[in-house]
PDB file of C-alpha atoms in Angstrom:
ATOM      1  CA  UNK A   1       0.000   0.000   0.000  1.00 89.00           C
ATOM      2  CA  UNK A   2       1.258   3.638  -0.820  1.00 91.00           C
ATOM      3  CA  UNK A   3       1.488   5.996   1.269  1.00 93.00           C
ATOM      4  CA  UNK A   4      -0.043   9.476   1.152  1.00 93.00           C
ATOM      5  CA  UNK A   5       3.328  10.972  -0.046  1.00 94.00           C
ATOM      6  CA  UNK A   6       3.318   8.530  -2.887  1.00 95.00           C
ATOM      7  CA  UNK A   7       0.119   8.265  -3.516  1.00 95.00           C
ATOM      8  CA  UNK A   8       0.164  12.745  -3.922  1.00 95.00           C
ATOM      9  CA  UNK A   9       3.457  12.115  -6.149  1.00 95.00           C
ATOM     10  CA  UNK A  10       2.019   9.249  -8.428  1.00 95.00           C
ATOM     11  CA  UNK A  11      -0.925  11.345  -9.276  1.00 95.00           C
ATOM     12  CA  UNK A  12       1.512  14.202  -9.531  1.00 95.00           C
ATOM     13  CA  UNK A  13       3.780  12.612 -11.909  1.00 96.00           C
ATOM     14  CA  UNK A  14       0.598  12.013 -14.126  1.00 95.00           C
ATOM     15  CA  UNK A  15      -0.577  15.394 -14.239  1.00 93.00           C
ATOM     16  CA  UNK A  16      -3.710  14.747 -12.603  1.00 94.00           C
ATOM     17  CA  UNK A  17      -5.360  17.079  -9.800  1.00 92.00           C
ATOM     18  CA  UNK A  18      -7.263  16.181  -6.751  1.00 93.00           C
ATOM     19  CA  UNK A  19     -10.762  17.315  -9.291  1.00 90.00           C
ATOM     20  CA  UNK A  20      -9.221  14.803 -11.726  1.00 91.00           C
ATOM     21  CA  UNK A  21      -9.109  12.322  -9.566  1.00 93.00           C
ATOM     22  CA  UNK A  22     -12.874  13.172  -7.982  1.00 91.00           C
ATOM     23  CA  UNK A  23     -14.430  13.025 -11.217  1.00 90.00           C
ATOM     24  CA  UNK A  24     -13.264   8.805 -10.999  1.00 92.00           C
ATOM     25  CA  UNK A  25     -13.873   7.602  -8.019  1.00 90.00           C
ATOM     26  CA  UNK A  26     -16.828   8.577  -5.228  1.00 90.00           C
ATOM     27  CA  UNK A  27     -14.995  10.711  -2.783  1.00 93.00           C
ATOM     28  CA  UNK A  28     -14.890  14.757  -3.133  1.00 91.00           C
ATOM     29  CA  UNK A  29     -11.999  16.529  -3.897  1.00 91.00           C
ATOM     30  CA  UNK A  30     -11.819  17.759   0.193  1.00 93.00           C
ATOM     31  CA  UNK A  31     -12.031  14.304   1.069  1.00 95.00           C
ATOM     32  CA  UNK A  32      -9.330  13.253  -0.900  1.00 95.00           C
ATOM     33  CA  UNK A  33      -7.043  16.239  -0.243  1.00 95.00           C
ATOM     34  CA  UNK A  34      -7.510  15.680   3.627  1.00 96.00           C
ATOM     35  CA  UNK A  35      -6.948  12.085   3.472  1.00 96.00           C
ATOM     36  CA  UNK A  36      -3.377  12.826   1.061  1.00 94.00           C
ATOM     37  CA  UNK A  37      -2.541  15.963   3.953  1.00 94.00           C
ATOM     38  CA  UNK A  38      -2.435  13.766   6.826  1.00 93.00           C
ATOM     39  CA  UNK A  39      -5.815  15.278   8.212  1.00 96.00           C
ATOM     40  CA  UNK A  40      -8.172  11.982   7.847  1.00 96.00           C
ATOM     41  CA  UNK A  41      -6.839   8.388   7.778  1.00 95.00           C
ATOM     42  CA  UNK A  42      -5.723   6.537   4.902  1.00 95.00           C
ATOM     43  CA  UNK A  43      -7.989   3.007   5.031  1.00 95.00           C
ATOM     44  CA  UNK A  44      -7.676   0.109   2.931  1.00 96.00           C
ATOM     45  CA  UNK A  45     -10.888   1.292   1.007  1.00 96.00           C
ATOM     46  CA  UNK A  46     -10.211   4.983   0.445  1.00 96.00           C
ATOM     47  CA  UNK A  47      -6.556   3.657  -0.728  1.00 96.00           C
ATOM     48  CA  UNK A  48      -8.371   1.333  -3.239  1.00 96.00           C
ATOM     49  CA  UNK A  49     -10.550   4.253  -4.598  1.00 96.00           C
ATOM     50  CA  UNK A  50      -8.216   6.702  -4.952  1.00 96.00           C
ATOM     51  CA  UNK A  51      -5.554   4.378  -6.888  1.00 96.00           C
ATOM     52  CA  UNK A  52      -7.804   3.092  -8.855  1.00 96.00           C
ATOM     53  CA  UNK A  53      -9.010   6.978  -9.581  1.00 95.00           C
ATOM     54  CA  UNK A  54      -5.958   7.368 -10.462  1.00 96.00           C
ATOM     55  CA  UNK A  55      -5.198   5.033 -13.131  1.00 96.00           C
ATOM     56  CA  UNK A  56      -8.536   5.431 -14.607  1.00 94.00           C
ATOM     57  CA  UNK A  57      -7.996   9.378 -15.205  1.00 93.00           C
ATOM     58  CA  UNK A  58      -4.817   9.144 -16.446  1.00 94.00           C
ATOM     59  CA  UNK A  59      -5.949   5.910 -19.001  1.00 94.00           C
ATOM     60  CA  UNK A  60      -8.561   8.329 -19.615  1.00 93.00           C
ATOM     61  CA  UNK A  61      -6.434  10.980 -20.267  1.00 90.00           C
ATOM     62  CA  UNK A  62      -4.328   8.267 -22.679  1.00 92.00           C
ATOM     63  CA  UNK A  63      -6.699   7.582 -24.735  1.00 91.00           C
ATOM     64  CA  UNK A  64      -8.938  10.935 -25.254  1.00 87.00           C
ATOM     65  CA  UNK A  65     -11.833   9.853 -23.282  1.00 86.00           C
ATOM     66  CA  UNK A  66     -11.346  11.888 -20.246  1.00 82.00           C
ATOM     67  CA  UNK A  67     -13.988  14.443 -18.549  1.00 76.00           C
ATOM     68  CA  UNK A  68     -13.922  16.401 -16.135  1.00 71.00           C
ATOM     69  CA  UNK A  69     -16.936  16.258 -13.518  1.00 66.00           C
ATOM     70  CA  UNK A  70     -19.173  19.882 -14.276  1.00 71.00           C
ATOM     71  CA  UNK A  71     -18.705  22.272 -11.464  1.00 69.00           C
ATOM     72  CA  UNK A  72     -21.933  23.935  -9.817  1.00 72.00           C
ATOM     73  CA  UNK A  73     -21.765  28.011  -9.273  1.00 75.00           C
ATOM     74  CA  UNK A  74     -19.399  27.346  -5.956  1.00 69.00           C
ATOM     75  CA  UNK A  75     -16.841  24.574  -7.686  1.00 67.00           C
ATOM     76  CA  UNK A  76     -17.959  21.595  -6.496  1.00 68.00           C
ATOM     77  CA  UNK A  77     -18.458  19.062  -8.616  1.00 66.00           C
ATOM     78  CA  UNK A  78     -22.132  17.840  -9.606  1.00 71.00           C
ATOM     79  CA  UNK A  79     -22.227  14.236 -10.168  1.00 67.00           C
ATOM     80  CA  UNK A  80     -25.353  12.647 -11.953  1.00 62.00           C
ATOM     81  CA  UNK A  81     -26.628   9.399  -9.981  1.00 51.00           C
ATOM     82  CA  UNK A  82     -26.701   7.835 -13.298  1.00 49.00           C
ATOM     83  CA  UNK A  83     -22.727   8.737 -13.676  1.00 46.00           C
ATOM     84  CA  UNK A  84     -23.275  10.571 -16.741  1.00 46.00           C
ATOM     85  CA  UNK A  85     -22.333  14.415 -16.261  1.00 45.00           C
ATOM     86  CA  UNK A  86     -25.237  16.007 -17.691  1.00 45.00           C
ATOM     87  CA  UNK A  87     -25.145  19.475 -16.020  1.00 44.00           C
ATOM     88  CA  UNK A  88     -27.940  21.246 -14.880  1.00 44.00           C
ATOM     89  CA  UNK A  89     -29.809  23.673 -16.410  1.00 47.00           C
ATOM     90  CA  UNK A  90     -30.259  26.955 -15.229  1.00 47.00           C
ATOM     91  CA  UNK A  91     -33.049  27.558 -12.742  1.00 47.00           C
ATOM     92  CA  UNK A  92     -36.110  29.728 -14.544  1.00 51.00           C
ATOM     93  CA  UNK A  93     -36.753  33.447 -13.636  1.00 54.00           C
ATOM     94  CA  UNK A  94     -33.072  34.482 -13.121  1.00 54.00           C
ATOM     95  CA  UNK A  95     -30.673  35.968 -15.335  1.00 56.00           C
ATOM     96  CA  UNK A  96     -27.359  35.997 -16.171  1.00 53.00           C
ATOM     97  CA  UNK A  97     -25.496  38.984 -14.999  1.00 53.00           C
TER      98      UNK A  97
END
């Protein structure tokens, strides 16, 4: 198992940020960046997800098939239920400044 060190540098070394890495797997980008600071524990399970995150963006990113997760009006990713990344559509009656 990798530590957090490692497992910051592999993703690193792959050009991948802590959103890339949200967009495959089912942990928010906080989560993961606290887990990979020290600030929440590293189990088995996260390690799995985020690893596995990992290699899936950057096979993604390989291969031309990789998206990014759409970001709601404070950054945070919106993630379908269905895993697609339809984004939502503006709510009626306001405008756009």
């Amino acid at each position: 198992m990798l530590s957090t060190n490692e497992l910051k540098n592999y993703a690193s070394l792959r050009g991948l940020s802590l959103r890339d890495i949200e967009a495959y797997c089912n942990l928010t980008a906080g989560h993961i960046s606290q887990i990979l600071n020290g600030e929440r524990p590293l189990t088995e399970d996260n390690h799995r997800k985020i690893a596995s995150a990992i290699n899936a963006a950057y096979a993604a990113k390989l291969n031309g098939t990789f998206k990014r997760s759409p970001l709601d009006e404070n950054k945070n990713a919106v993630k379908d239920s269905d895993g697609g990344d339809d984004t939502k559509p503006a709510p009626k009656g306001r405008k756009n400044p």
